[in-house]
Amino acid sequence: MKITKKVFKEEMIQRLKEKYAMDINDATPQELFHVLGSVVKAYYADDWVQTWKDYLTEETKQVYYFSIEFLPGKMLKSNLLNLGILDTVRDGLTELGFSLDAIVEQEKDMALGNGGLGRLASCFMDSIASCGLPGNGNGIRYDYGLFKQRFVDGYQVELPDEWLNNGNVWEVRKESKAVDVRFGGNVYMLPLADGRLKPVYENSRLIKAVPYDTAMVGYQNDVVNTLRLWSVEIPVSEENRYRSLEERRELEDLTAVLYPDDSNERGRRTRLLQEYFFVSAGVQSIVRYFKKLNKPLTTMSQYIAIHINDTHPALCIPEMMRILLDECDLTWEQAWEVTVKVMSYTNHTIMAEALEKWPIELMQEMLPRMYQIIEEINRRFVNQYSQYYDIELIERTSIIQNGQVHMANLSIIGSHSTNGVAKLHTDLLKSVVLHDFYTIFPDRFNNKTNGIAQRRWLQLSNEPLANLLDQTIKTSWRKKSNDLHLLQNYVEDDTILTALAKAKKENKVALAQYIEETTGIAVSADAIFDVQIKRLHAYKRQLLNLLHILKLYFAIKDNPDFQMVPRVFIFGAKAAPSYTYAKAIIKAINETAQLINHDPDVKDRIKIVFLENYNVTLAERIIPAADVSEQISLASKEASGTSNMKLMLNGAITLATLDGANIEIRDAVGKENIVIFGLTEEEVYGYYQAQNYNAMSIYENSPTLQRVLNAFIDGTIPNIHFEGQEIFDSLIKYNDEFFVLKDFDSYCVAQKQIEELYGDKRRWQQMSLINIANAGQFSADHTVARYAEDIWQIEPVFAHKEL
Ligand code: 26Q
């Protein structure tokens, strides 16, 4: 995109005048943001239209990434970067007397996701467009995204996320592409004269799904893909005229809020309806598009791929069957072949409680036709495979079991590909969690290790480091992330090592300032910034981090001269509103922070900072300033993790268990450049087998652990009467489900090791450099390229612009 500063400035002045009838000098940052947004939108408008046309006229095979969550964060800067006009716009604004950074602040985070899974979907959207791949997102336009977190007396309080309050510059409402979605009531199959069966619906409800499209601008390649989010509306119709206010409210609320639970939100009617709503709207609009190509429906898989991000969009499978059977008159066999070839599925968890299941009655009541089709898919599956496998295996793999519909089973049976998100995770799927399916469909299983958008997570969020890289190894790493390897040549170069340290320091000073402004806590940028940022979950073990902090605290209390490198322990984490245990941990961390931060004996050797409202924008502030990356989940429980990759890319040293993608990070950097501790996945499974884990005996044999755990119930940590007891009980009474006590000692050793390494400045900088240099393999550009080749069978539109 070529625009000059001059043209840009004129455009800003003109549009401001048109939109607000105002001189630019009188504009507020909010008004400037909106005008700038619309200017940027105009810059990519032609490419957006052209990309769409190209796909249609060239009949390009496209992927549709179905996800109930997308978590893009702010979009202004990344759009400017990808259009290649970031510097022009920044300079232009400066000349007009404004700062881009102040305007950027005005944008609300688009937070239509909980965490890892939603952010992954957004990194993929960026990489798909940036690699010139024909792909689109399909999801829900929630009126309220993930709740805003506040701490009141150390407790998490949730406030609504009113992200649409000032309007949304990026979206385009496409009224003409609306579709109807039907649910509820009864359905029966009416035999027609020609032998076919036609569904007849009674008392069902029709709602209108209206799409809002957002441009996914590729990195300097003229490709602009589409993220399509659906919003509910009540159509004007005879049947709706007489609906009560209450009934209308229920329908309108369908796309009102994102469910804030990222593990098990079971059996909620609205959640199931949300899933069907965006699936049905999305699949209908895909079929409508496909019909424009005038190809036989049986060839659909040559033009369309649909990806199911976790099981939440699994109804894509029966919905595609419904459309092909009921509306396109394909036979069951034809429809099934098309469906399986089109669909693919990613699993993001091995935790049993997170595997989605719906009660049969609920599904029958809400989605009667879906249930009929699922029953038939299941009947045929059982029929076909009981010829080859024993009845127990067939029972374990059935979609319908014990009165419930198992969405993972549906997803595997109804698709041609099932992938895990890190090597270990995929191995566990094959050998344990989905072993039965692996027996039946070995060819369907594959691994796709997660990746991150290195442009957002380095180039945009860490300018000091990005500039240093540009000066040292030139700029090719922005497109070809593996060129970060070039940095390895400087591992003995003291000038570069010092420059790296300086960049990190600059980021730490900036974060220290933010911390002081937002929390009032003064922290030194010379301390180790030790960071754990992720959702709050028992398996992620924020508690282990806290126990270690308490151990250090008692060491100081026992010995006022206790020597240690000063540390700032930084936390960012939201707990699902209904997850009492996670909320208890938040309260305990906050009260421990009060205790330690205000204890004069500590003399600033330890500070605890729990930053409120962890979100994409806050992550962009914290990650560049991190020295230590805490990735301490119990081995086997974290499917992949992605903050581990972001922190590594920004030069933090990983302190980790052998879980998820941590293993691949270790392999990439070498074991001297990462600090590993704790049980291995095999050892964890060993304990499950033998059933001989005994948390109590660890406690009884460790005076340190006694002191630390007793602090939760003896008033040492103030104001946590109930929470402290709950936490204590989880470890002692309920035998420590996530082996926190078992891993405690080796975690403390690892922490000591971190401290010693940090003491050797040169060695630390070398480790940091090696981490950055080897982070390229975790770029989402690579990940989506593998999905494109192995699963979706799609190609970059401009072969010459490929990676
Ligand atoms: C399910 C049913 C009903 C309501 C909500 C849900 C639900 C919602 C969100 C279940 C799970 C999620 C999110 C899961 C998630 O974020 N998983 C993470 O995915 C990352 C990307 O693959 C991995 O890196 C993490 O390891 C994994 O925990």
PDB file of C-alpha atoms in Angstrom, residues 316-573:
ATOM      1  CA  CYS A 316     -21.136 -28.643  11.669  1.00  0.00           C
ATOM      2  CA  ILE A 317     -21.197 -32.348  10.919  1.00  0.00           C
ATOM      3  CA  PRO A 318     -24.921 -33.081  11.359  1.00  0.00           C
ATOM      4  CA  GLU A 319     -25.804 -29.616  10.024  1.00  0.00           C
ATOM      5  CA  MET A 320     -23.934 -30.285   6.777  1.00  0.00           C
ATOM      6  CA  MET A 321     -25.713 -33.648   6.589  1.00  0.00           C
ATOM      7  CA  ARG A 322     -29.068 -31.952   7.143  1.00  0.00           C
ATOM      8  CA  ILE A 323     -28.526 -29.458   4.362  1.00  0.00           C
ATOM      9  CA  LEU A 324     -27.256 -32.054   1.911  1.00  0.00           C
ATOM     10  CA  LEU A 325     -30.057 -34.502   2.729  1.00  0.00           C
ATOM     11  CA  ASP A 326     -33.055 -32.279   3.337  1.00  0.00           C
ATOM     12  CA  GLU A 327     -32.324 -29.355   1.068  1.00  0.00           C
ATOM     13  CA  CYS A 328     -30.106 -30.785  -1.668  1.00  0.00           C
ATOM     14  CA  ASP A 329     -31.518 -34.310  -2.008  1.00  0.00           C
ATOM     15  CA  LEU A 330     -28.259 -36.187  -1.737  1.00  0.00           C
ATOM     16  CA  THR A 331     -28.403 -39.777  -0.528  1.00  0.00           C
ATOM     17  CA  TRP A 332     -27.101 -40.527   2.939  1.00  0.00           C
ATOM     18  CA  GLU A 333     -23.990 -42.184   1.495  1.00  0.00           C
ATOM     19  CA  GLN A 334     -23.211 -39.243  -0.790  1.00  0.00           C
ATOM     20  CA  ALA A 335     -23.821 -36.697   1.939  1.00  0.00           C
ATOM     21  CA  TRP A 336     -21.695 -38.604   4.424  1.00  0.00           C
ATOM     22  CA  GLU A 337     -18.762 -38.909   2.059  1.00  0.00           C
ATOM     23  CA  VAL A 338     -18.822 -35.172   1.361  1.00  0.00           C
ATOM     24  CA  THR A 339     -19.155 -34.287   5.033  1.00  0.00           C
ATOM     25  CA  VAL A 340     -16.261 -36.435   6.242  1.00  0.00           C
ATOM     26  CA  LYS A 341     -14.005 -35.144   3.481  1.00  0.00           C
ATOM     27  CA  VAL A 342     -14.836 -31.509   4.249  1.00  0.00           C
ATOM     28  CA  MET A 343     -14.529 -31.607   8.040  1.00  0.00           C
ATOM     29  CA  SER A 344     -11.452 -31.659  10.250  1.00  0.00           C
ATOM     30  CA  TYR A 345     -11.139 -31.268  14.012  1.00  0.00           C
ATOM     31  CA  THR A 346      -8.624 -30.039  16.586  1.00  0.00           C
ATOM     32  CA  ASN A 347      -8.677 -31.332  20.127  1.00  0.00           C
ATOM     33  CA  HIS A 348      -7.362 -28.934  22.801  1.00  0.00           C
ATOM     34  CA  THR A 349      -7.598 -30.920  25.996  1.00  0.00           C
ATOM     35  CA  ILE A 350      -7.179 -34.328  27.544  1.00  0.00           C
ATOM     36  CA  MET A 351      -8.951 -33.436  30.741  1.00  0.00           C
ATOM     37  CA  ALA A 352     -12.054 -35.626  31.010  1.00  0.00           C
ATOM     38  CA  GLU A 353     -14.179 -32.924  32.628  1.00  0.00           C
ATOM     39  CA  ALA A 354     -13.560 -30.616  29.677  1.00  0.00           C
ATOM     40  CA  LEU A 355     -14.803 -33.080  27.052  1.00  0.00           C
ATOM     41  CA  GLU A 356     -18.122 -31.766  25.882  1.00  0.00           C
ATOM     42  CA  LYS A 357     -21.254 -33.862  26.379  1.00  0.00           C
ATOM     43  CA  TRP A 358     -24.908 -32.933  26.047  1.00  0.00           C
ATOM     44  CA  PRO A 359     -27.917 -34.699  27.577  1.00  0.00           C
ATOM     45  CA  ILE A 360     -30.006 -36.424  24.925  1.00  0.00           C
ATOM     46  CA  GLU A 361     -33.243 -34.848  26.160  1.00  0.00           C
ATOM     47  CA  LEU A 362     -31.833 -31.370  25.882  1.00  0.00           C
ATOM     48  CA  MET A 363     -30.625 -31.934  22.366  1.00  0.00           C
ATOM     49  CA  GLN A 364     -33.895 -33.549  21.331  1.00  0.00           C
ATOM     50  CA  GLU A 365     -35.860 -30.674  22.729  1.00  0.00           C
ATOM     51  CA  MET A 366     -33.746 -27.873  21.304  1.00  0.00           C
ATOM     52  CA  LEU A 367     -32.421 -29.390  18.083  1.00  0.00           C
ATOM     53  CA  PRO A 368     -34.685 -32.278  17.125  1.00  0.00           C
ATOM     54  CA  ARG A 369     -33.443 -32.678  13.559  1.00  0.00           C
ATOM     55  CA  MET A 370     -29.803 -32.563  14.690  1.00  0.00           C
ATOM     56  CA  TYR A 371     -30.520 -35.297  17.183  1.00  0.00           C
ATOM     57  CA  GLN A 372     -32.184 -37.506  14.566  1.00  0.00           C
ATOM     58  CA  ILE A 373     -29.188 -37.179  12.293  1.00  0.00           C
ATOM     59  CA  ILE A 374     -26.694 -37.821  15.092  1.00  0.00           C
ATOM     60  CA  GLU A 375     -28.633 -40.954  16.043  1.00  0.00           C
ATOM     61  CA  GLU A 376     -28.421 -42.190  12.482  1.00  0.00           C
ATOM     62  CA  ILE A 377     -24.688 -41.388  12.233  1.00  0.00           C
ATOM     63  CA  ASN A 378     -24.211 -43.345  15.429  1.00  0.00           C
ATOM     64  CA  ARG A 379     -26.372 -46.254  14.292  1.00  0.00           C
ATOM     65  CA  ARG A 380     -24.390 -46.625  11.095  1.00  0.00           C
ATOM     66  CA  PHE A 381     -21.075 -46.297  12.907  1.00  0.00           C
ATOM     67  CA  VAL A 382     -21.995 -49.031  15.371  1.00  0.00           C
ATOM     68  CA  ASN A 383     -23.299 -51.218  12.574  1.00  0.00           C
ATOM     69  CA  GLN A 384     -20.271 -50.872  10.391  1.00  0.00           C
ATOM     70  CA  TYR A 385     -17.534 -51.225  12.970  1.00  0.00           C
ATOM     71  CA  SER A 386     -19.011 -53.921  15.185  1.00  0.00           C
ATOM     72  CA  GLN A 387     -18.089 -56.282  12.352  1.00  0.00           C
ATOM     73  CA  TYR A 388     -14.435 -55.663  13.108  1.00  0.00           C
ATOM     74  CA  TYR A 389     -14.144 -54.679  16.771  1.00  0.00           C
ATOM     75  CA  ASP A 390     -15.358 -56.016  20.072  1.00  0.00           C
ATOM     76  CA  ILE A 391     -18.514 -54.651  21.565  1.00  0.00           C
ATOM     77  CA  GLU A 392     -16.749 -52.887  24.453  1.00  0.00           C
ATOM     78  CA  LEU A 393     -14.657 -50.815  22.085  1.00  0.00           C
ATOM     79  CA  ILE A 394     -17.729 -49.926  20.053  1.00  0.00           C
ATOM     80  CA  GLU A 395     -19.551 -48.896  23.202  1.00  0.00           C
ATOM     81  CA  ARG A 396     -16.661 -46.706  24.321  1.00  0.00           C
ATOM     82  CA  THR A 397     -16.474 -44.986  20.957  1.00  0.00           C
ATOM     83  CA  SER A 398     -20.206 -44.510  20.388  1.00  0.00           C
ATOM     84  CA  ILE A 399     -21.454 -40.973  20.013  1.00  0.00           C
ATOM     85  CA  ILE A 400     -24.419 -41.649  22.238  1.00  0.00           C
ATOM     86  CA  GLN A 401     -23.618 -43.135  25.636  1.00  0.00           C
ATOM     87  CA  ASN A 402     -25.361 -43.087  29.014  1.00  0.00           C
ATOM     88  CA  GLY A 403     -27.983 -40.630  27.885  1.00  0.00           C
ATOM     89  CA  GLN A 404     -25.451 -38.178  26.520  1.00  0.00           C
ATOM     90  CA  VAL A 405     -24.149 -37.051  23.158  1.00  0.00           C
ATOM     91  CA  HIS A 406     -20.330 -37.124  23.142  1.00  0.00           C
ATOM     92  CA  MET A 407     -19.172 -34.282  20.968  1.00  0.00           C
ATOM     93  CA  ALA A 408     -15.549 -35.440  20.629  1.00  0.00           C
ATOM     94  CA  ASN A 409     -16.724 -38.822  19.366  1.00  0.00           C
ATOM     95  CA  LEU A 410     -18.997 -37.105  16.864  1.00  0.00           C
ATOM     96  CA  SER A 411     -16.112 -34.894  15.717  1.00  0.00           C
ATOM     97  CA  ILE A 412     -13.723 -37.797  15.129  1.00  0.00           C
ATOM     98  CA  ILE A 413     -16.246 -40.041  13.420  1.00  0.00           C
ATOM     99  CA  GLY A 414     -17.547 -37.232  11.204  1.00  0.00           C
ATOM    100  CA  SER A 415     -14.225 -35.822   9.987  1.00  0.00           C
ATOM    101  CA  HIS A 416     -11.126 -36.966   8.110  1.00  0.00           C
ATOM    102  CA  SER A 417      -8.581 -35.463  10.497  1.00  0.00           C
ATOM    103  CA  THR A 418      -8.139 -35.170  14.249  1.00  0.00           C
ATOM    104  CA  ASN A 419      -5.130 -33.317  15.546  1.00  0.00           C
ATOM    105  CA  GLY A 420      -3.597 -32.497  18.901  1.00  0.00           C
ATOM    106  CA  VAL A 421      -1.772 -29.221  19.555  1.00  0.00           C
ATOM    107  CA  ALA A 422       1.698 -30.388  20.676  1.00  0.00           C
ATOM    108  CA  LYS A 423       3.674 -33.589  20.220  1.00  0.00           C
ATOM    109  CA  LEU A 424       3.119 -34.888  23.735  1.00  0.00           C
ATOM    110  CA  HIS A 425      -0.560 -33.996  23.563  1.00  0.00           C
ATOM    111  CA  THR A 426      -1.056 -35.848  20.283  1.00  0.00           C
ATOM    112  CA  ASP A 427       0.837 -38.861  21.638  1.00  0.00           C
ATOM    113  CA  LEU A 428      -1.434 -38.921  24.680  1.00  0.00           C
ATOM    114  CA  LEU A 429      -4.509 -38.667  22.489  1.00  0.00           C
ATOM    115  CA  LYS A 430      -3.322 -41.671  20.514  1.00  0.00           C
ATOM    116  CA  SER A 431      -2.153 -43.769  23.409  1.00  0.00           C
ATOM    117  CA  VAL A 432      -4.634 -42.913  26.155  1.00  0.00           C
ATOM    118  CA  VAL A 433      -7.522 -40.520  25.749  1.00  0.00           C
ATOM    119  CA  LEU A 434      -8.606 -41.397  22.216  1.00  0.00           C
ATOM    120  CA  HIS A 435      -6.788 -44.710  21.963  1.00  0.00           C
ATOM    121  CA  ASP A 436      -9.890 -46.590  20.858  1.00  0.00           C
ATOM    122  CA  PHE A 437     -10.413 -44.190  17.998  1.00  0.00           C
ATOM    123  CA  TYR A 438      -6.757 -44.428  17.087  1.00  0.00           C
ATOM    124  CA  THR A 439      -7.262 -48.190  16.785  1.00  0.00           C
ATOM    125  CA  ILE A 440     -10.141 -47.710  14.365  1.00  0.00           C
ATOM    126  CA  PHE A 441      -8.871 -44.676  12.418  1.00  0.00           C
ATOM    127  CA  PRO A 442      -5.054 -44.555  12.747  1.00  0.00           C
ATOM    128  CA  ASP A 443      -4.702 -42.434   9.595  1.00  0.00           C
ATOM    129  CA  ARG A 444      -6.949 -39.707  10.877  1.00  0.00           C
ATOM    130  CA  PHE A 445      -4.636 -38.697  13.726  1.00  0.00           C
ATOM    131  CA  ASN A 446      -1.892 -36.110  13.361  1.00  0.00           C
ATOM    132  CA  ASN A 447      -0.045 -33.448  15.317  1.00  0.00           C
ATOM    133  CA  LYS A 448      -0.014 -29.738  14.687  1.00  0.00           C
ATOM    134  CA  THR A 449       1.995 -27.967  17.342  1.00  0.00           C
ATOM    135  CA  ASN A 450       0.516 -24.550  18.106  1.00  0.00           C
ATOM    136  CA  GLY A 451       2.170 -21.345  16.996  1.00  0.00           C
ATOM    137  CA  ILE A 452       1.931 -17.621  17.615  1.00  0.00           C
ATOM    138  CA  ALA A 453       1.823 -14.482  15.477  1.00  0.00           C
ATOM    139  CA  GLN A 454       5.397 -13.256  15.801  1.00  0.00           C
ATOM    140  CA  ARG A 455       4.544  -9.918  14.239  1.00  0.00           C
ATOM    141  CA  ARG A 456       2.038  -9.056  16.945  1.00  0.00           C
ATOM    142  CA  TRP A 457       4.011 -10.678  19.752  1.00  0.00           C
ATOM    143  CA  LEU A 458       7.372  -9.161  18.893  1.00  0.00           C
ATOM    144  CA  GLN A 459       7.402  -6.658  16.087  1.00  0.00           C
ATOM    145  CA  LEU A 460       4.451  -4.660  17.438  1.00  0.00           C
ATOM    146  CA  SER A 461       4.648  -5.241  21.173  1.00  0.00           C
ATOM    147  CA  ASN A 462       8.403  -5.150  21.710  1.00  0.00           C
ATOM    148  CA  GLU A 463       9.874  -2.291  19.719  1.00  0.00           C
ATOM    149  CA  PRO A 464      13.233  -2.164  21.470  1.00  0.00           C
ATOM    150  CA  LEU A 465      13.910  -5.810  20.675  1.00  0.00           C
ATOM    151  CA  ALA A 466      12.427  -5.626  17.173  1.00  0.00           C
ATOM    152  CA  ASN A 467      14.674  -2.684  16.361  1.00  0.00           C
ATOM    153  CA  LEU A 468      17.713  -4.468  17.698  1.00  0.00           C
ATOM    154  CA  LEU A 469      16.884  -7.484  15.556  1.00  0.00           C
ATOM    155  CA  ASP A 470      16.417  -5.322  12.476  1.00  0.00           C
ATOM    156  CA  GLN A 471      19.823  -3.740  13.040  1.00  0.00           C
ATOM    157  CA  THR A 472      21.546  -7.027  13.792  1.00  0.00           C
ATOM    158  CA  ILE A 473      20.024  -9.588  11.409  1.00  0.00           C
ATOM    159  CA  LYS A 474      17.981  -7.367   9.064  1.00  0.00           C
ATOM    160  CA  THR A 475      14.227  -7.596   8.691  1.00  0.00           C
ATOM    161  CA  SER A 476      13.558 -10.921   6.965  1.00  0.00           C
ATOM    162  CA  TRP A 477      12.506 -12.542  10.284  1.00  0.00           C
ATOM    163  CA  ARG A 478       9.210 -10.692  10.081  1.00  0.00           C
ATOM    164  CA  LYS A 479       8.140 -12.834   7.173  1.00  0.00           C
ATOM    165  CA  LYS A 480      10.423 -15.799   7.618  1.00  0.00           C
ATOM    166  CA  SER A 481      10.501 -16.403  11.315  1.00  0.00           C
ATOM    167  CA  ASN A 482      13.230 -19.035  10.996  1.00  0.00           C
ATOM    168  CA  ASP A 483      15.624 -16.262  10.050  1.00  0.00           C
ATOM    169  CA  LEU A 484      15.669 -15.497  13.759  1.00  0.00           C
ATOM    170  CA  HIS A 485      18.309 -18.242  13.735  1.00  0.00           C
ATOM    171  CA  LEU A 486      20.703 -15.645  12.352  1.00  0.00           C
ATOM    172  CA  LEU A 487      20.853 -14.202  15.834  1.00  0.00           C
ATOM    173  CA  GLN A 488      22.640 -17.341  16.995  1.00  0.00           C
ATOM    174  CA  ASN A 489      25.785 -15.990  15.279  1.00  0.00           C
ATOM    175  CA  TYR A 490      25.990 -13.306  17.947  1.00  0.00           C
ATOM    176  CA  VAL A 491      25.966 -15.539  20.963  1.00  0.00           C
ATOM    177  CA  GLU A 492      29.552 -14.572  21.809  1.00  0.00           C
ATOM    178  CA  ASP A 493      29.164 -10.949  20.744  1.00  0.00           C
ATOM    179  CA  ASP A 494      29.279  -8.773  23.839  1.00  0.00           C
ATOM    180  CA  THR A 495      27.955  -5.711  22.066  1.00  0.00           C
ATOM    181  CA  ILE A 496      24.805  -7.560  21.053  1.00  0.00           C
ATOM    182  CA  LEU A 497      24.451  -9.255  24.425  1.00  0.00           C
ATOM    183  CA  THR A 498      24.650  -5.876  26.123  1.00  0.00           C
ATOM    184  CA  ALA A 499      22.195  -4.377  23.659  1.00  0.00           C
ATOM    185  CA  LEU A 500      19.794  -7.222  24.387  1.00  0.00           C
ATOM    186  CA  ALA A 501      20.062  -6.550  28.097  1.00  0.00           C
ATOM    187  CA  LYS A 502      19.430  -2.893  27.446  1.00  0.00           C
ATOM    188  CA  ALA A 503      16.296  -3.585  25.422  1.00  0.00           C
ATOM    189  CA  LYS A 504      14.979  -5.841  28.168  1.00  0.00           C
ATOM    190  CA  LYS A 505      15.730  -3.212  30.768  1.00  0.00           C
ATOM    191  CA  GLU A 506      13.862  -0.580  28.805  1.00  0.00           C
ATOM    192  CA  ASN A 507      10.794  -2.835  28.705  1.00  0.00           C
ATOM    193  CA  LYS A 508      11.099  -3.586  32.402  1.00  0.00           C
ATOM    194  CA  VAL A 509      11.249   0.114  33.245  1.00  0.00           C
ATOM    195  CA  ALA A 510       8.104   0.689  31.205  1.00  0.00           C
ATOM    196  CA  LEU A 511       6.299  -2.172  32.944  1.00  0.00           C
ATOM    197  CA  ALA A 512       7.521  -0.983  36.353  1.00  0.00           C
ATOM    198  CA  GLN A 513       5.988   2.368  35.604  1.00  0.00           C
ATOM    199  CA  TYR A 514       2.700   0.786  34.584  1.00  0.00           C
ATOM    200  CA  ILE A 515       2.712  -1.296  37.765  1.00  0.00           C
ATOM    201  CA  GLU A 516       3.301   1.753  39.912  1.00  0.00           C
ATOM    202  CA  GLU A 517       0.551   3.698  38.150  1.00  0.00           C
ATOM    203  CA  THR A 518      -2.047   0.966  38.305  1.00  0.00           C
ATOM    204  CA  THR A 519      -1.312  -0.700  41.649  1.00  0.00           C
ATOM    205  CA  GLY A 520       0.789   1.795  43.569  1.00  0.00           C
ATOM    206  CA  ILE A 521       3.443  -0.868  44.086  1.00  0.00           C
ATOM    207  CA  ALA A 522       6.983   0.338  43.426  1.00  0.00           C
ATOM    208  CA  VAL A 523       9.171  -2.292  41.834  1.00  0.00           C
ATOM    209  CA  SER A 524      12.790  -2.142  40.749  1.00  0.00           C
ATOM    210  CA  ALA A 525      13.649  -2.893  37.139  1.00  0.00           C
ATOM    211  CA  ASP A 526      16.846  -4.511  38.455  1.00  0.00           C
ATOM    212  CA  ALA A 527      14.873  -7.299  40.087  1.00  0.00           C
ATOM    213  CA  ILE A 528      14.076 -10.535  38.281  1.00  0.00           C
ATOM    214  CA  PHE A 529      10.677 -10.191  36.615  1.00  0.00           C
ATOM    215  CA  ASP A 530       9.146 -13.588  37.124  1.00  0.00           C
ATOM    216  CA  VAL A 531       5.932 -13.959  35.154  1.00  0.00           C
ATOM    217  CA  GLN A 532       2.994 -16.341  35.252  1.00  0.00           C
ATOM    218  CA  ILE A 533       0.181 -15.196  32.970  1.00  0.00           C
ATOM    219  CA  LYS A 534      -2.631 -17.533  31.959  1.00  0.00           C
ATOM    220  CA  ARG A 535      -6.129 -18.519  33.071  1.00  0.00           C
ATOM    221  CA  LEU A 536      -6.392 -19.552  36.672  1.00  0.00           C
ATOM    222  CA  HIS A 537      -6.703 -23.317  36.873  1.00  0.00           C
ATOM    223  CA  ALA A 538      -5.746 -25.897  39.444  1.00  0.00           C
ATOM    224  CA  TYR A 539      -3.768 -27.853  36.841  1.00  0.00           C
ATOM    225  CA  LYS A 540      -1.719 -24.789  35.823  1.00  0.00           C
ATOM    226  CA  ARG A 541      -0.575 -24.638  39.440  1.00  0.00           C
ATOM    227  CA  GLN A 542      -0.356 -20.956  40.261  1.00  0.00           C
ATOM    228  CA  LEU A 543      -0.474 -22.415  43.794  1.00  0.00           C
ATOM    229  CA  LEU A 544       2.958 -24.000  43.354  1.00  0.00           C
ATOM    230  CA  ASN A 545       4.337 -20.570  42.507  1.00  0.00           C
ATOM    231  CA  LEU A 546       2.709 -19.140  45.629  1.00  0.00           C
ATOM    232  CA  LEU A 547       4.066 -21.896  47.894  1.00  0.00           C
ATOM    233  CA  HIS A 548       7.586 -21.136  46.711  1.00  0.00           C
ATOM    234  CA  ILE A 549       7.115 -17.423  47.370  1.00  0.00           C
ATOM    235  CA  LEU A 550       6.013 -18.240  50.901  1.00  0.00           C
ATOM    236  CA  LYS A 551       9.061 -20.409  51.396  1.00  0.00           C
ATOM    237  CA  LEU A 552      11.301 -17.479  50.417  1.00  0.00           C
ATOM    238  CA  TYR A 553       9.334 -15.195  52.700  1.00  0.00           C
ATOM    239  CA  PHE A 554       9.856 -17.448  55.695  1.00  0.00           C
ATOM    240  CA  ALA A 555      13.548 -17.729  54.879  1.00  0.00           C
ATOM    241  CA  ILE A 556      13.726 -13.929  55.137  1.00  0.00           C
ATOM    242  CA  LYS A 557      11.694 -13.863  58.323  1.00  0.00           C
ATOM    243  CA  ASP A 558      14.013 -16.454  59.889  1.00  0.00           C
ATOM    244  CA  ASN A 559      17.135 -14.723  58.709  1.00  0.00           C
ATOM    245  CA  PRO A 560      16.878 -10.973  58.134  1.00  0.00           C
ATOM    246  CA  ASP A 561      20.151 -11.095  56.183  1.00  0.00           C
ATOM    247  CA  PHE A 562      18.930 -13.819  53.831  1.00  0.00           C
ATOM    248  CA  GLN A 563      20.661 -13.281  50.527  1.00  0.00           C
ATOM    249  CA  MET A 564      18.647 -13.414  47.354  1.00  0.00           C
ATOM    250  CA  VAL A 565      18.410 -11.646  44.012  1.00  0.00           C
ATOM    251  CA  PRO A 566      15.379  -9.360  44.345  1.00  0.00           C
ATOM    252  CA  ARG A 567      12.333 -10.676  42.522  1.00  0.00           C
ATOM    253  CA  VAL A 568       9.069  -9.346  41.316  1.00  0.00           C
ATOM    254  CA  PHE A 569       6.506 -12.109  40.973  1.00  0.00           C
ATOM    255  CA  ILE A 570       3.991 -10.977  38.399  1.00  0.00           C
ATOM    256  CA  PHE A 571       0.636 -12.697  37.973  1.00  0.00           C
ATOM    257  CA  GLY A 572      -2.136 -12.155  35.481  1.00  0.00           C
ATOM    258  CA  ALA A 573      -5.114 -14.522  35.549  1.00  0.00           C
TER     259      ALA A 573
END
